[in-house]
Short mmCIF file of C-alpha atoms in Angstrom, two decimals:
data_model
loop_
_atom_site.label_atom_id
_atom_site.label_comp_id
_atom_site.label_asym_id
_atom_site.label_seq_id
_atom_site.Cartn_x
_atom_site.Cartn_y
_atom_site.Cartn_z
CA MET A 1094 -69.60 -77.92 -6.34
CA SER A 1095 -69.04 -76.44 -9.04
CA LEU A 1096 -66.27 -75.39 -11.77
CA TYR A 1097 -66.46 -71.75 -10.83
CA GLN A 1098 -65.91 -72.73 -6.97
CA SER A 1099 -63.23 -75.48 -7.62
CA LEU A 1100 -61.87 -72.63 -9.41
CA ALA A 1101 -62.33 -69.82 -7.09
CA SER A 1102 -60.48 -72.05 -4.23
CA ALA A 1103 -57.49 -72.84 -6.14
CA ARG A 1104 -54.08 -71.10 -5.95
CA VAL A 1105 -52.98 -69.74 -9.07
CA PHE A 1106 -49.53 -69.77 -9.71
CA ASP A 1107 -48.47 -67.65 -13.04
CA LEU A 1108 -46.04 -68.83 -14.26
CA SER A 1109 -45.05 -65.78 -17.47
CA HIS A 1110 -42.20 -63.78 -16.98
CA PRO A 1111 -43.11 -59.36 -17.33
CA LEU A 1112 -42.22 -58.41 -20.73
CA VAL A 1113 -39.96 -55.10 -20.29
CA GLU A 1114 -36.74 -54.04 -22.71
CA GLY A 1115 -34.06 -55.11 -22.06
CA MET A 1116 -34.92 -58.46 -21.08
CA ALA A 1117 -32.77 -61.56 -22.41
CA VAL A 1118 -33.53 -62.69 -25.78
CA SER A 1119 -32.17 -65.44 -27.45
CA PRO A 1120 -29.64 -63.76 -30.37
CA SER A 1121 -31.10 -65.40 -33.35
CA HIS A 1122 -34.14 -63.55 -32.52
CA VAL A 1123 -34.93 -59.44 -32.14
CA PRO A 1124 -34.62 -57.63 -28.85
CA PHE A 1125 -37.98 -56.96 -27.82
CA THR A 1126 -38.89 -52.88 -27.51
CA MET A 1127 -42.55 -51.24 -26.60
CA ALA A 1128 -42.85 -47.59 -27.40
CA LEU A 1129 -46.22 -45.30 -26.92
CA THR A 1130 -46.66 -44.21 -30.44
CA ARG A 1131 -50.29 -42.52 -28.66
CA ARG A 1132 -50.15 -40.57 -25.53
CA HIS A 1133 -53.10 -39.38 -23.12
CA GLY A 1134 -53.17 -35.53 -24.84
CA ASP A 1135 -51.92 -35.84 -27.98
CA ARG A 1136 -55.54 -35.95 -29.31
CA PRO A 1137 -57.69 -35.17 -26.88
CA ARG A 1138 -61.52 -35.82 -28.15
CA ALA A 1139 -64.35 -33.47 -27.35
CA ASP A 1140 -65.55 -34.17 -23.95
CA GLY A 1141 -61.94 -34.19 -23.02
CA SER A 1142 -61.57 -38.17 -22.78
CA SER A 1143 -58.13 -39.18 -24.74
CA GLY A 1144 -56.09 -42.78 -26.25
CA SER A 1145 -53.16 -44.16 -25.34
CA SER A 1146 -51.22 -47.20 -27.73
CA GLU A 1147 -48.17 -48.37 -28.58
CA LEU A 1148 -45.82 -50.07 -30.55
CA LEU A 1149 -44.38 -53.57 -29.64
CA VAL A 1150 -41.36 -54.85 -31.47
CA MET A 1151 -40.58 -58.86 -30.83
CA SER A 1152 -40.00 -61.99 -31.92
CA GLY A 1153 -42.34 -65.29 -31.24
CA HIS A 1154 -39.87 -66.67 -29.14
CA THR A 1155 -39.87 -63.04 -26.19
CA GLY A 1156 -40.14 -64.02 -23.21
CA THR A 1157 -42.07 -67.12 -21.60
CA HIS A 1158 -42.97 -68.27 -25.07
CA LEU A 1159 -44.45 -71.55 -26.82
CA ASP A 1160 -42.66 -73.29 -29.32
CA ALA A 1161 -45.02 -74.16 -32.43
CA LEU A 1162 -44.14 -77.39 -34.27
CA CYS A 1163 -42.98 -75.80 -37.52
CA HIS A 1164 -39.87 -73.76 -35.47
CA ILE A 1165 -37.39 -76.61 -36.04
CA ALA A 1166 -37.05 -79.24 -38.95
CA ALA A 1167 -35.08 -81.99 -39.24
CA ASP A 1168 -33.24 -83.08 -43.08
CA GLY A 1169 -35.29 -80.41 -44.19
CA ARG A 1170 -38.54 -82.22 -43.19
CA LEU A 1171 -41.00 -80.26 -40.37
CA HIS A 1172 -42.82 -83.03 -37.74
CA GLY A 1173 -45.51 -84.75 -40.09
CA GLY A 1174 -43.06 -85.24 -42.95
CA TYR A 1175 -44.12 -81.95 -44.78
CA ASP A 1176 -41.11 -80.02 -46.85
CA ALA A 1177 -39.83 -76.87 -44.60
CA ALA A 1178 -39.27 -75.18 -47.04
CA ALA A 1179 -42.16 -75.72 -49.66
CA ALA A 1180 -44.50 -74.65 -46.15
CA ALA A 1181 -42.56 -71.07 -45.55
CA ARG A 1182 -42.78 -70.40 -49.34
CA ASP A 1183 -45.09 -67.53 -48.64
CA GLY A 1184 -43.37 -65.75 -45.58
CA ARG A 1185 -45.05 -67.37 -43.29
CA PHE A 1186 -45.89 -71.43 -43.06
CA SER A 1187 -48.58 -72.98 -44.11
CA VAL A 1188 -48.88 -76.04 -41.83
CA LEU A 1189 -48.03 -76.22 -37.77
CA GLY A 1190 -47.67 -72.67 -36.68
CA VAL A 1191 -48.70 -71.90 -33.96
CA ASP A 1192 -52.20 -70.56 -34.86
CA SER A 1193 -52.64 -74.47 -34.75
CA VAL A 1194 -51.65 -75.17 -31.26
CA PRO A 1195 -55.72 -75.02 -29.56
CA PRO A 1196 -55.82 -73.80 -25.79
CA LEU A 1197 -54.01 -76.44 -23.71
CA VAL A 1198 -55.41 -77.40 -20.48
CA LEU A 1199 -52.74 -80.23 -18.78
CA ARG A 1200 -52.07 -82.00 -15.40
CA ALA A 1201 -48.64 -80.46 -15.52
CA VAL A 1202 -45.98 -82.00 -12.81
CA LEU A 1203 -43.13 -79.59 -11.57
CA LEU A 1204 -39.83 -81.67 -10.82
CA ASP A 1205 -37.96 -79.08 -9.75
CA VAL A 1206 -34.06 -80.77 -9.57
CA ALA A 1207 -32.10 -77.68 -8.27
CA GLY A 1208 -34.44 -77.93 -5.38
CA SER A 1209 -33.64 -81.84 -5.02
CA LEU A 1210 -29.65 -81.00 -4.97
CA GLY A 1211 -30.30 -78.17 -2.43
CA VAL A 1212 -29.33 -75.29 -4.14
CA ASP A 1213 -30.60 -71.79 -6.31
CA SER A 1214 -29.29 -73.42 -9.86
CA LEU A 1215 -28.01 -75.68 -11.40
CA PRO A 1216 -24.31 -75.18 -12.66
CA PRO A 1217 -23.58 -73.59 -16.02
CA GLY A 1218 -23.89 -76.92 -18.61
CA HIS A 1219 -25.14 -79.23 -16.03
CA ARG A 1220 -26.40 -82.59 -17.81
CA ILE A 1221 -30.16 -83.36 -16.87
CA ASN A 1222 -30.42 -86.39 -18.39
CA ASP A 1223 -32.65 -89.36 -17.43
CA ILE A 1224 -31.63 -90.90 -14.26
CA GLU A 1225 -31.17 -87.87 -12.68
CA LEU A 1226 -35.29 -87.62 -13.58
CA ASP A 1227 -36.69 -90.41 -11.99
CA ARG A 1228 -34.49 -89.69 -8.86
CA VAL A 1229 -36.48 -86.33 -8.57
CA ALA A 1230 -39.89 -87.89 -9.88
CA ALA A 1231 -38.96 -90.28 -6.92
CA GLU A 1232 -37.84 -88.05 -4.52
CA GLN A 1233 -40.98 -85.52 -4.55
CA ASP A 1234 -43.51 -89.43 -4.65
CA LEU A 1235 -44.51 -88.23 -8.48
CA VAL A 1236 -46.81 -90.35 -10.80
CA ILE A 1237 -46.69 -89.33 -13.48
CA GLU A 1238 -49.58 -90.63 -16.50
CA SER A 1239 -49.85 -90.09 -19.55
CA GLY A 1240 -50.27 -86.96 -21.24
CA ASP A 1241 -49.10 -84.98 -18.60
CA ALA A 1242 -46.77 -81.73 -19.17
CA ILE A 1243 -44.01 -82.02 -17.45
CA LEU A 1244 -41.86 -78.57 -16.29
CA VAL A 1245 -38.24 -79.12 -15.51
CA ARG A 1246 -36.55 -76.14 -13.23
CA THR A 1247 -32.61 -75.84 -13.51
CA GLY A 1248 -32.77 -72.63 -11.09
CA TRP A 1249 -31.42 -70.37 -13.81
CA ALA A 1250 -33.98 -67.77 -14.48
CA HIS A 1251 -34.25 -67.22 -10.02
CA ALA A 1252 -30.15 -66.30 -10.63
CA HIS A 1253 -29.61 -64.66 -14.06
CA TRP A 1254 -32.87 -63.71 -15.12
CA GLY A 1255 -31.67 -59.98 -14.40
CA ASP A 1256 -28.53 -60.43 -16.11
CA GLN A 1257 -28.65 -61.21 -20.02
CA ALA A 1258 -25.55 -62.27 -20.95
CA ALA A 1259 -25.30 -64.99 -17.91
CA PHE A 1260 -29.71 -65.76 -18.62
CA VAL A 1261 -28.00 -66.34 -22.41
CA GLY A 1262 -24.46 -68.19 -20.73
CA THR A 1263 -23.31 -68.52 -24.76
CA GLU A 1264 -19.88 -69.10 -22.81
CA SER A 1265 -21.14 -70.26 -19.57
CA GLY A 1266 -23.29 -73.49 -20.75
CA VAL A 1267 -26.35 -73.47 -19.31
CA PRO A 1268 -28.43 -76.41 -17.59
CA GLY A 1269 -30.92 -78.68 -19.12
CA VAL A 1270 -32.14 -81.89 -20.34
CA ASP A 1271 -29.55 -84.01 -22.81
CA LEU A 1272 -31.06 -86.58 -25.48
CA SER A 1273 -31.84 -89.52 -22.84
CA GLY A 1274 -34.08 -86.73 -20.59
CA ALA A 1275 -35.66 -85.59 -23.86
CA ASP A 1276 -36.36 -89.50 -24.40
CA TRP A 1277 -37.71 -89.66 -20.84
CA ILE A 1278 -40.42 -87.41 -21.79
CA LEU A 1279 -41.18 -89.07 -24.66
CA SER A 1280 -41.65 -92.12 -22.98
CA ARG A 1281 -44.46 -90.44 -20.18
CA ASN A 1282 -46.48 -89.19 -23.07
CA SER A 1283 -46.03 -85.91 -22.91
CA PRO A 1284 -47.24 -82.53 -25.34
CA LEU A 1285 -45.88 -80.42 -24.02
CA ALA A 1286 -42.20 -79.82 -21.70
CA GLY A 1287 -40.99 -76.53 -20.36
CA THR A 1288 -38.36 -74.96 -18.04
CA ASP A 1289 -37.12 -71.69 -17.29
CA THR A 1290 -34.36 -71.85 -19.18
CA MET A 1291 -34.16 -69.22 -22.86
CA ALA A 1292 -33.26 -73.34 -24.83
CA PHE A 1293 -34.76 -75.99 -22.78
CA GLU A 1294 -32.04 -78.34 -23.65
CA ARG A 1295 -28.50 -78.05 -21.84
CA LEU A 1296 -26.39 -76.11 -23.86
CA ALA A 1297 -22.36 -76.44 -23.96
CA PRO A 1298 -20.26 -73.70 -22.41
CA GLY A 1299 -19.24 -71.98 -25.25
CA ALA A 1300 -21.44 -73.68 -27.71
CA GLY A 1301 -24.42 -71.50 -28.05
CA HIS A 1302 -26.91 -72.47 -29.27
CA ALA A 1303 -24.71 -74.30 -32.63
CA ARG A 1304 -26.40 -77.42 -31.93
CA LEU A 1305 -30.44 -78.04 -30.48
CA PRO A 1306 -30.66 -81.99 -30.08
CA VAL A 1307 -32.93 -82.11 -27.67
CA HIS A 1308 -35.26 -79.55 -30.06
CA ARG A 1309 -35.01 -82.10 -33.35
CA ARG A 1310 -36.17 -84.85 -30.89
CA LEU A 1311 -38.82 -83.94 -29.20
CA ILE A 1312 -40.40 -80.92 -32.07
CA ALA A 1313 -39.42 -82.47 -35.10
CA GLU A 1314 -39.09 -85.67 -34.93
CA SER A 1315 -41.96 -86.72 -32.11
CA GLY A 1316 -44.41 -83.18 -32.35
CA VAL A 1317 -43.66 -81.69 -28.13
CA TYR A 1318 -44.35 -78.88 -27.68
CA LEU A 1319 -42.11 -76.70 -25.89
CA VAL A 1320 -42.39 -73.52 -23.48
CA GLU A 1321 -39.25 -71.91 -22.43
CA MET A 1322 -38.46 -69.32 -19.86
CA MET A 1323 -41.01 -69.97 -18.35
CA ASN A 1324 -40.92 -68.85 -13.92
CA LEU A 1325 -41.16 -71.98 -11.79
CA ASP A 1326 -39.75 -70.54 -8.62
CA GLU A 1327 -42.80 -69.71 -6.63
CA MET A 1328 -44.43 -73.31 -7.07
CA ALA A 1329 -41.21 -74.96 -6.02
CA ALA A 1330 -41.00 -72.81 -3.14
CA GLN A 1331 -44.01 -73.85 -1.67
CA ARG A 1332 -43.90 -77.75 -2.95
CA VAL A 1333 -46.36 -77.64 -5.60
CA TYR A 1334 -45.45 -80.28 -7.66
CA VAL A 1335 -49.22 -81.38 -9.04
CA SER A 1336 -51.12 -78.99 -11.32
CA THR A 1337 -53.32 -77.60 -14.16
CA LEU A 1338 -52.08 -75.73 -16.34
CA VAL A 1339 -54.24 -74.07 -18.38
CA LEU A 1340 -52.02 -71.85 -21.14
CA ALA A 1341 -53.25 -70.38 -25.36
CA PRO A 1342 -50.59 -68.90 -27.16
CA LEU A 1343 -51.70 -66.01 -29.13
CA ARG A 1344 -53.24 -67.10 -32.84
CA ILE A 1345 -50.18 -65.40 -35.29
CA VAL A 1346 -50.88 -67.20 -38.66
CA GLY A 1347 -47.79 -69.09 -39.55
CA ALA A 1348 -45.55 -67.96 -36.76
CA THR A 1349 -42.96 -70.46 -35.54
CA GLY A 1350 -44.12 -69.29 -32.02
CA SER A 1351 -45.62 -67.44 -29.25
CA PRO A 1352 -45.41 -65.09 -25.80
CA VAL A 1353 -47.91 -67.23 -23.37
CA ARG A 1354 -48.88 -66.55 -19.54
CA PRO A 1355 -49.11 -70.06 -18.49
CA LEU A 1356 -51.43 -70.46 -15.54
CA ALA A 1357 -51.18 -73.46 -12.92
CA PHE A 1358 -53.82 -74.33 -10.83
CA ALA A 1359 -53.60 -75.83 -7.49
CA GLU A 1360 -55.41 -77.12 -4.70
#
């Protein structure tokens, strides 16, 4: 069977959310805005045809997105020991920008933590630790191989995607991986981890984004890409726990992140 034939017969899951004004955005980033700057009829051509185009205003961390390795520094240093201030001196990062991320094609495993507990969504501030990740992997009969992308479903987007305040969860807290869970991911030699919440990691009630120790551990200290605000519901509903993940960020030179549209291919 050719590669085309195998792809044509695969089930394809779109793991992204649509970009639309009013969508949830981290308080650290600008809101998403789109407006037509040229409409059909504004400048009709002699043959009756016309063109239309728009202006986009957004952060690289809008919607389903990938965090580049320059996104987080630890004690003034980026991953690999680069001086963070010096690397950003010209208004964009000279190293580890999202433009340095290659197109990624990875075996991916989905750990449906919410589904394993029989709930639509994990409760606010729920801590996903190494023991829970072990339990879910065993329940789903998953063998996680070195180099796999690890996707963790909390159900938070399923429950709160349409409500910006609830999804951000500053007051309530947000479920997510804790440091022991991050070390569990690292022990599997995963180059990429993703989830369906805004900040990947567990946020304590009332804490917001004041401290992000898992970001520090995975990005700055270990060089792991994070993909946040993924749509993992359809895969979970169909109990598709192993897939081939394909994603590529926009090559925005020196940027700290980029929207992505991850596609998962499964038999």
